[in-house]
Amino acid sequence: MTLTEKDSQYLWHPYTQHKTAQTPIAISRGEGALLWDENGKEYIDAIASWWVNPFGHSNKFIADAVYKQLTTLEHVLFGGFTHEPAIKVAEKLIEILPKNQQKIFFSDNGSTAVEVAIKVALQYFFNKNEKRTTIIAFENAFHGDTFAAMAASGISFYTQAFQGMFIDVVRIPVPIKGQEQASFDALTNVIQNHNCAGFIFEPLVQGAAGMVMYEPEALAKLIQICAANKVLTIADEVMTGFGKTGKTFAMDYVSEEPDMICLSKALTGGTIPMAITTFTQDIFDAFYDDDINKALFHGHTFTANPTGCAAVLASIDLLQTAEMQANIERINASHLEFQKKIENHSKVITARTLGVIFAVEIKSDSEESYYGSMRTKLYNFFIENGVVLRPVGNIVYILPPYIMTNEQLQKVYKTIEEAIEMV
Ligand SMILES: *Cc1c(COP(=O)(O)O)cnc(C)c1O
């Protein structure tokens, strides 16, 4: 039996209708921006394996750090114990995060980072004897698939089976260019009419919605409205963090600071599942009390896993090298050039770039759904041509590992141009 045949016997894949899905591709090796399947076919990983892998597959520097940690202290419980890798990660993050972020809480994935932030927002007011139970989120947001994260997410077919079982979430429009005022007004209105605890948002780029972008000034204004009304703000940087937008964090573009930040994905350079939620001192203080009931009763078995911490430290070291920063600028410049080239194409609605993120919306005759027919056609075309891209409906986006070569990038662009001609 091939790997693919064995897979279909035993495995259940994410976001997959197994009755109609194509068989998955068995990948046996990765190096840099390249992947090879079990038959030796080569693919360019143009989406950094769901946005996690900025420094290339099988990265030797991270692998060495992880190996060293595995043979020193692979894991120890974090309740009642601590260790140097966790402390070093905290020190490093506090150095590079927005200045008001002072406390670090570990978990395992993007959804749990969000889950923790939402629970903290709700308990913050519970601890202060204030009744505030509504969470504000953007339309078409994606914050993960666990319950509170799913409640905050607005991609409806992901969540329709669970309507009515969620925490209270009210949605406001994204302040895309030209529609900022509607977003500000909606936020003010929601805050006046509900007891709002927190506002969660993907800063500047909504990844799963199809790399929808909006301006830092608009986000600053929304944060100001929240701050004036003591609504806690949660920046979900799970996708945008660690260089994707051209700065270390998307919030580095924004004049206002959020109360909490969620991190995962590129946090470990795409090697080990780990996540972090960060907080202001004020939030920590609302839980700091002689009363044990005011503590945050949340934890995961693998909290602050030392091996994961070692991968985080190695990843941040790599991100901060002049070479990696130059790579990010190189890819951004290259994307901008490609954008100029195709944005006037008759089949293109619009194209946009921020940092290493590029997206193009292709004209389609019918309203194109998330997993619609154009999406399947495009996806198959890319795979046949050895490029891993996962379009969102009629939107094709690139989010390459920063180490992708110019030659590989050009091949990705060329394949997208051919795909636009084909559909
Ligand atoms: C991917 C993602 C999540 C969820 O992360 P998981 O590790 O898949 O649980 C949450 N928020 C954003 C913005 C994401 O892109």
Coordinates of C-alpha atoms and ligand atoms in Angstrom, one line a residue:
M1 CA 0.0 0.0 0.0
T2 CA 1.2 3.6 -0.7
L3 CA 1.1 6.1 2.1
T4 CA -1.9 7.7 0.5
E5 CA -3.8 4.4 0.6
K6 CA -3.0 3.8 4.2
D7 CA -4.0 7.4 5.0
S8 CA -7.5 6.9 3.6
Q9 CA -7.9 3.8 5.7
Y10 CA -7.1 5.5 9.0
L11 CA -7.0 9.2 9.0
W12 CA -9.4 12.1 9.4
H13 CA -8.0 15.4 8.0
P14 CA -8.8 19.0 9.0
Y15 CA -11.4 21.0 6.9
T16 CA -12.0 17.9 4.8
Q17 CA -15.2 16.3 3.4
H18 CA -13.7 12.9 2.9
K19 CA -16.4 11.6 0.6
T20 CA -15.7 14.3 -2.1
A21 CA -12.1 15.3 -1.3
Q22 CA -9.2 14.4 -3.5
T23 CA -6.6 12.1 -1.9
P24 CA -3.9 14.0 0.1
I25 CA -0.4 14.2 -1.1
A26 CA 2.1 12.3 1.0
I27 CA 5.1 14.6 1.7
S28 CA 8.3 12.8 2.6
R29 CA 10.9 15.6 2.8
G30 CA 11.2 19.3 3.1
E31 CA 14.2 21.7 2.7
G32 CA 14.1 25.5 2.4
A33 CA 11.0 26.5 0.5
L34 CA 10.7 23.0 -1.1
L35 CA 8.7 19.9 -0.4
W36 CA 9.0 16.5 -2.0
D37 CA 6.2 13.9 -2.2
E38 CA 6.6 10.1 -1.9
N39 CA 7.1 9.8 -5.6
G40 CA 9.9 12.4 -5.6
K41 CA 7.8 15.2 -7.2
E42 CA 8.9 18.7 -6.0
Y43 CA 6.7 21.5 -4.8
I44 CA 7.4 25.1 -3.9
D45 CA 5.7 25.8 -0.5
A46 CA 4.3 29.2 -1.4
I47 CA 2.1 29.5 1.8
A48 CA 4.8 28.4 4.3
S49 CA 2.6 25.4 5.3
W50 CA -0.3 27.4 6.6
W51 CA 1.8 30.5 7.5
V52 CA 4.0 28.7 10.1
N53 CA 7.4 28.4 8.4
P54 CA 9.3 31.6 7.7
F55 CA 12.9 30.1 7.8
G56 CA 12.5 27.1 5.6
H57 CA 11.8 23.4 6.1
S58 CA 14.2 21.3 8.2
N59 CA 16.0 24.4 9.4
K60 CA 19.4 23.3 10.8
F61 CA 19.8 26.2 13.3
I62 CA 16.4 25.5 14.9
A63 CA 16.9 21.7 14.7
D64 CA 20.2 22.0 16.6
A65 CA 18.7 24.2 19.3
V66 CA 15.8 21.7 19.7
Y67 CA 18.1 18.7 19.9
K68 CA 20.3 20.4 22.5
Q69 CA 17.2 21.1 24.6
L70 CA 15.8 17.6 24.1
T71 CA 19.0 16.1 25.6
T72 CA 19.1 18.6 28.5
L73 CA 15.5 19.0 29.7
E74 CA 12.8 17.9 27.2
H75 CA 9.8 18.7 29.5
V76 CA 8.8 19.5 33.0
L77 CA 5.4 20.5 34.4
F78 CA 4.9 24.3 34.6
G79 CA 2.6 24.2 37.6
G80 CA 4.8 24.9 40.6
F81 CA 8.0 24.6 38.5
T82 CA 9.8 26.9 36.1
H83 CA 12.8 26.7 33.7
E84 CA 15.3 28.9 31.9
P85 CA 14.0 28.4 28.4
A86 CA 10.5 29.8 29.4
I87 CA 12.1 32.7 31.2
K88 CA 14.4 33.5 28.3
V89 CA 11.4 33.4 25.9
A90 CA 9.5 35.8 28.2
E91 CA 12.5 38.2 28.4
K92 CA 12.9 38.2 24.7
L93 CA 9.3 38.7 23.9
I94 CA 8.9 41.6 26.4
E95 CA 11.9 43.2 24.7
I96 CA 10.3 43.0 21.2
L97 CA 6.6 43.3 21.8
P98 CA 4.7 46.6 22.2
K99 CA 5.9 48.3 25.4
N100 CA 2.8 47.7 27.5
Q101 CA 3.0 43.9 27.3
Q102 CA 4.4 42.6 30.6
K103 CA 3.2 39.1 31.3
I104 CA 3.5 35.9 29.2
F105 CA 1.1 32.9 29.3
F106 CA 2.0 29.8 27.4
S107 CA -0.4 27.4 25.6
D108 CA -0.2 25.1 22.5
N109 CA -1.8 26.6 19.4
G110 CA -3.5 29.7 18.0
S111 CA -6.9 28.7 19.1
T112 CA -5.8 28.2 22.7
A113 CA -4.0 31.5 22.7
V114 CA -7.3 33.1 21.7
E115 CA -9.3 31.0 24.1
V116 CA -7.0 32.2 27.0
A117 CA -7.4 35.9 25.9
I118 CA -11.2 35.7 25.7
K119 CA -11.4 33.9 29.1
V120 CA -9.1 36.5 30.6
A121 CA -11.2 39.4 29.2
L122 CA -14.4 37.9 30.7
Q123 CA -12.8 37.0 34.0
Y124 CA -11.1 40.4 34.3
F125 CA -14.5 42.1 34.7
F126 CA -15.9 39.2 36.8
N127 CA -13.0 39.7 39.2
K128 CA -13.9 43.5 39.4
N129 CA -17.6 42.7 40.0
E130 CA -18.6 44.3 36.7
K131 CA -21.1 42.6 34.5
R132 CA -19.5 42.6 31.1
T133 CA -20.0 39.5 29.0
T134 CA -20.0 40.5 25.3
I135 CA -17.1 40.1 23.0
I136 CA -16.8 42.2 19.9
A137 CA -15.2 40.8 16.7
F138 CA -14.9 41.6 13.0
E139 CA -17.1 40.2 10.2
N140 CA -15.3 37.3 8.5
A141 CA -12.8 37.0 11.3
F142 CA -10.9 33.8 12.0
H143 CA -9.6 33.1 15.4
G144 CA -9.5 29.3 15.6
D145 CA -11.7 26.3 16.1
T146 CA -12.1 25.8 19.8
F147 CA -15.3 27.0 21.3
A148 CA -14.6 30.7 22.3
A149 CA -12.3 31.1 19.3
M150 CA -14.9 29.7 17.0
A151 CA -17.6 32.0 18.5
A152 CA -15.4 35.0 17.7
S153 CA -14.8 33.7 14.2
G154 CA -17.2 34.9 11.5
I155 CA -16.8 32.4 8.7
S156 CA -20.3 31.0 8.9
F157 CA -20.1 27.6 7.4
Y158 CA -17.3 26.7 9.9
T159 CA -19.6 27.4 12.8
Q160 CA -23.2 26.8 11.6
A161 CA -23.7 23.5 13.5
F162 CA -23.0 25.3 16.8
Q163 CA -25.1 28.4 16.6
G164 CA -26.9 29.2 19.8
M165 CA -24.2 27.5 21.9
F166 CA -21.7 30.3 21.9
I167 CA -20.6 33.0 24.2
D168 CA -22.1 36.4 23.3
V169 CA -20.3 37.9 20.3
V170 CA -21.3 41.0 18.4
R171 CA -19.8 41.7 15.0
I172 CA -18.7 44.9 13.4
P173 CA -17.5 45.6 9.8
V174 CA -13.8 45.7 9.0
P175 CA -12.6 49.2 8.3
I176 CA -11.4 48.6 4.8
K177 CA -10.5 51.7 2.8
G178 CA -13.4 54.0 2.3
Q179 CA -15.6 52.2 4.9
E180 CA -13.8 53.2 8.1
Q181 CA -16.6 55.4 9.4
A182 CA -19.2 52.6 9.3
S183 CA -16.8 50.4 11.4
F184 CA -16.2 53.2 14.0
D185 CA -19.9 53.9 14.2
A186 CA -20.7 50.2 14.6
L187 CA -18.2 49.8 17.4
T188 CA -19.5 52.9 19.3
N189 CA -23.1 51.6 18.9
V190 CA -22.2 48.1 20.1
I191 CA -20.4 49.4 23.1
Q192 CA -23.4 51.7 24.0
N193 CA -25.9 48.8 23.7
H194 CA -24.0 45.8 25.2
N195 CA -21.9 45.2 28.3
C196 CA -18.7 44.7 26.3
A197 CA -15.6 43.0 27.9
G198 CA -13.3 42.8 24.9
F199 CA -12.7 43.4 21.2
I200 CA -10.7 40.8 19.3
F201 CA -9.2 41.5 15.9
E202 CA -6.6 40.3 13.4
P203 CA -4.4 43.4 13.1
L204 CA -4.2 44.9 9.5
V205 CA -4.7 41.5 7.7
Q206 CA -7.5 39.0 8.0
G207 CA -5.8 35.8 6.9
A208 CA -8.5 33.2 6.5
A209 CA -10.9 35.7 5.0
G210 CA -8.5 35.9 2.0
M211 CA -5.8 38.4 3.2
V212 CA -8.3 41.3 3.6
M213 CA -6.3 44.4 4.5
Y214 CA -7.0 47.6 6.4
E215 CA -5.0 50.6 7.6
P216 CA -3.2 51.1 10.9
E217 CA -4.9 54.5 11.5
A218 CA -8.3 52.8 11.4
L219 CA -7.3 50.2 13.9
A220 CA -5.8 52.9 16.1
K221 CA -9.1 54.7 16.1
L222 CA -11.0 51.5 17.0
I223 CA -8.6 50.8 19.9
Q224 CA -9.1 54.4 21.1
I225 CA -12.8 53.9 21.2
C226 CA -12.4 50.7 23.2
A227 CA -9.9 52.3 25.6
A228 CA -12.3 55.3 26.2
N229 CA -14.9 52.7 27.2
K230 CA -12.6 50.4 29.2
V231 CA -13.2 47.6 26.7
L232 CA -10.1 45.3 26.6
T233 CA -8.4 44.9 23.2
I234 CA -7.0 41.6 21.9
A235 CA -4.6 41.6 18.9
D236 CA -4.7 38.2 17.4
E237 CA -1.2 38.1 15.8
V238 CA -1.2 34.4 15.3
M239 CA -0.9 34.8 11.5
T240 CA 0.6 38.3 11.3
G241 CA 3.4 37.9 13.9
F242 CA 7.1 37.6 13.4
G243 CA 7.7 39.5 10.2
K244 CA 4.9 38.6 7.9
T245 CA 3.7 42.2 7.5
G246 CA 7.2 43.6 7.1
K247 CA 7.6 44.5 10.8
T248 CA 8.0 42.1 13.7
F249 CA 4.3 42.5 14.7
A250 CA 1.5 44.1 12.7
M251 CA 0.8 46.2 15.9
D252 CA 4.2 47.8 15.3
Y253 CA 2.5 49.9 12.5
V254 CA -0.3 51.0 14.9
S255 CA 0.1 54.1 17.2
E256 CA -2.1 52.5 20.0
E257 CA -1.2 49.4 22.0
P258 CA -3.5 46.5 22.6
D259 CA -4.2 45.0 26.1
M260 CA -3.5 41.4 25.0
I261 CA -1.6 39.8 22.1
C262 CA -2.0 36.2 20.8
L263 CA 1.0 34.5 19.2
S264 CA 1.5 31.1 17.5
K265 CA 2.2 29.8 14.0
A266 CA 5.7 31.3 13.1
L267 CA 6.5 31.5 16.9
T268 CA 8.6 28.3 16.7
G269 CA 9.6 28.7 13.0
G270 CA 6.9 26.1 12.2
T271 CA 8.6 23.3 14.1
I272 CA 6.8 22.6 17.3
P273 CA 3.2 23.5 18.3
M274 CA 3.3 26.3 20.8
A275 CA 1.4 29.5 21.5
I276 CA 1.6 32.5 23.8
T277 CA -0.9 35.1 25.1
T278 CA 0.6 38.3 26.4
F279 CA -0.9 40.8 28.8
T280 CA -0.5 44.2 30.4
Q281 CA 0.4 44.5 34.0
D282 CA -3.1 45.9 34.7
I283 CA -4.7 42.7 33.5
F284 CA -2.4 40.5 35.5
D285 CA -3.1 42.7 38.6
A286 CA -6.9 42.0 38.3
F287 CA -6.1 38.3 39.0
Y288 CA -3.5 39.0 41.7
D289 CA -5.3 38.6 45.0
D290 CA -5.4 36.7 48.3
D291 CA -8.6 35.1 47.1
I292 CA -7.7 32.0 45.1
N293 CA -11.0 32.3 43.2
K294 CA -9.6 35.3 41.3
A295 CA -6.8 33.2 39.8
L296 CA -6.8 32.2 36.1
F297 CA -7.7 28.5 36.3
H298 CA -6.5 27.7 32.8
G299 CA -3.6 25.5 31.8
H300 CA -2.5 22.8 29.4
T301 CA -0.3 19.8 30.2
F302 CA 2.5 20.9 27.8
T303 CA 2.4 24.5 29.0
A304 CA 5.8 26.2 28.3
N305 CA 7.3 23.0 27.0
P306 CA 11.1 23.6 27.1
T307 CA 11.7 22.1 23.7
G308 CA 9.2 24.4 22.2
C309 CA 10.8 27.3 24.0
A310 CA 14.2 26.4 22.5
A311 CA 12.6 26.5 19.1
V312 CA 11.1 30.0 19.9
L313 CA 14.4 31.4 20.9
A314 CA 16.2 30.0 17.8
S315 CA 13.4 31.4 15.6
I316 CA 13.6 34.9 17.0
D317 CA 17.4 34.8 16.6
L318 CA 16.9 33.9 13.0
L319 CA 14.2 36.6 12.4
Q320 CA 16.5 39.3 13.9
T321 CA 19.5 38.6 11.6
A322 CA 20.2 41.3 9.0
E323 CA 20.0 38.5 6.3
M324 CA 16.4 37.6 7.3
Q325 CA 15.3 41.2 7.5
A326 CA 16.8 41.7 4.0
N327 CA 14.9 38.7 2.8
I328 CA 11.6 40.1 4.0
E329 CA 12.3 43.4 2.2
R330 CA 13.4 41.6 -1.0
I331 CA 10.1 39.6 -1.1
N332 CA 8.0 42.7 -0.4
A333 CA 9.7 44.6 -3.3
S334 CA 9.2 41.6 -5.5
H335 CA 5.5 41.3 -4.6
L336 CA 5.0 45.0 -5.3
E337 CA 6.5 44.7 -8.7
F338 CA 4.3 41.6 -9.5
Q339 CA 1.2 43.5 -8.1
K340 CA 1.9 46.4 -10.5
K341 CA 2.2 43.9 -13.4
I342 CA -1.1 42.1 -12.9
E343 CA -3.5 44.5 -11.1
N344 CA -4.6 45.9 -14.5
H345 CA -5.2 42.5 -16.0
S346 CA -8.8 42.2 -17.4
K347 CA -9.5 39.2 -15.2
V348 CA -8.1 40.7 -12.0
I349 CA -10.4 42.6 -9.6
T350 CA -7.7 43.8 -7.3
A351 CA -4.3 42.9 -5.9
R352 CA -2.7 43.9 -2.6
T353 CA 0.6 43.5 -0.7
L354 CA 1.8 43.9 2.9
G355 CA 5.2 42.7 3.9
V356 CA 5.6 39.1 2.5
I357 CA 1.8 38.8 2.0
F358 CA 0.4 39.1 -1.5
A359 CA -3.2 38.5 -2.6
V360 CA -5.0 38.8 -5.9
E361 CA -8.8 38.6 -6.4
I362 CA -9.8 37.0 -9.7
K363 CA -13.0 37.9 -11.6
S364 CA -15.6 35.1 -11.6
D365 CA -19.0 34.8 -13.2
S366 CA -20.8 33.5 -10.2
E367 CA -20.5 34.4 -6.5
E368 CA -17.5 32.3 -5.6
S369 CA -17.8 30.4 -2.3
Y370 CA -14.9 29.5 0.0
Y371 CA -14.5 26.0 -1.5
G372 CA -16.3 26.6 -4.8
S373 CA -15.5 25.3 -8.3
M374 CA -13.0 28.0 -9.3
R375 CA -11.1 27.4 -6.1
T376 CA -10.8 23.7 -6.9
K377 CA -9.7 24.4 -10.5
L378 CA -7.1 26.9 -9.3
Y379 CA -5.8 24.6 -6.5
N380 CA -5.4 21.6 -8.9
F381 CA -3.6 23.7 -11.4
F382 CA -1.1 24.9 -8.8
I383 CA -0.5 21.4 -7.5
E384 CA 0.0 20.0 -11.0
N385 CA 2.6 22.7 -11.6
G386 CA 4.4 22.0 -8.4
V387 CA 3.3 25.0 -6.4
V388 CA 1.5 24.8 -3.0
L389 CA -1.1 27.5 -2.9
R390 CA -4.5 27.3 -1.3
P391 CA -6.9 29.9 -2.8
V392 CA -9.8 31.2 -0.7
G393 CA -12.7 31.2 -3.2
N394 CA -11.5 33.5 -6.0
I395 CA -8.6 34.9 -4.0
V396 CA -5.1 33.6 -4.5
Y397 CA -2.6 34.6 -1.9
I398 CA 1.2 34.0 -1.4
L399 CA 2.8 33.9 2.0
P400 CA 6.2 32.4 1.3
P401 CA 9.0 31.4 3.7
Y402 CA 11.3 34.4 3.9
I403 CA 14.2 32.3 2.5
M404 CA 12.3 31.6 -0.8
T405 CA 14.7 32.4 -3.7
N406 CA 13.9 35.0 -6.4
E407 CA 13.8 32.2 -8.9
Q408 CA 11.3 30.2 -6.9
L409 CA 9.2 33.4 -6.4
Q410 CA 9.2 34.0 -10.1
K411 CA 7.9 30.5 -10.7
V412 CA 5.1 31.1 -8.2
Y413 CA 4.2 34.4 -10.0
K414 CA 4.3 32.8 -13.4
T415 CA 2.1 29.9 -12.3
I416 CA -0.5 32.4 -10.9
E417 CA -0.5 34.3 -14.2
E418 CA -1.1 31.1 -16.1
A419 CA -3.8 30.1 -13.7
I420 CA -5.6 33.5 -14.2
E421 CA -5.5 32.9 -18.0
M422 CA -6.8 29.3 -17.5
V423 CA -9.9 30.1 -15.4
Ligands
LIG1 C1 -4.5 30.0 12.4 C2 -5.1 31.1 13.2 C3 -5.6 30.8 14.5 C4 -5.8 29.4 15.0 O1 -4.6 28.8 15.2 P1 -4.5 27.2 15.3 O2 -3.1 26.9 15.7 O3 -4.9 26.7 14.0 O4 -5.5 26.8 16.4 C5 -6.1 31.9 15.2 N1 -6.0 33.1 14.8 C6 -5.5 33.5 13.6 C7 -5.4 34.9 13.1 C8 -5.0 32.4 12.8 O5 -4.5 32.7 11.5

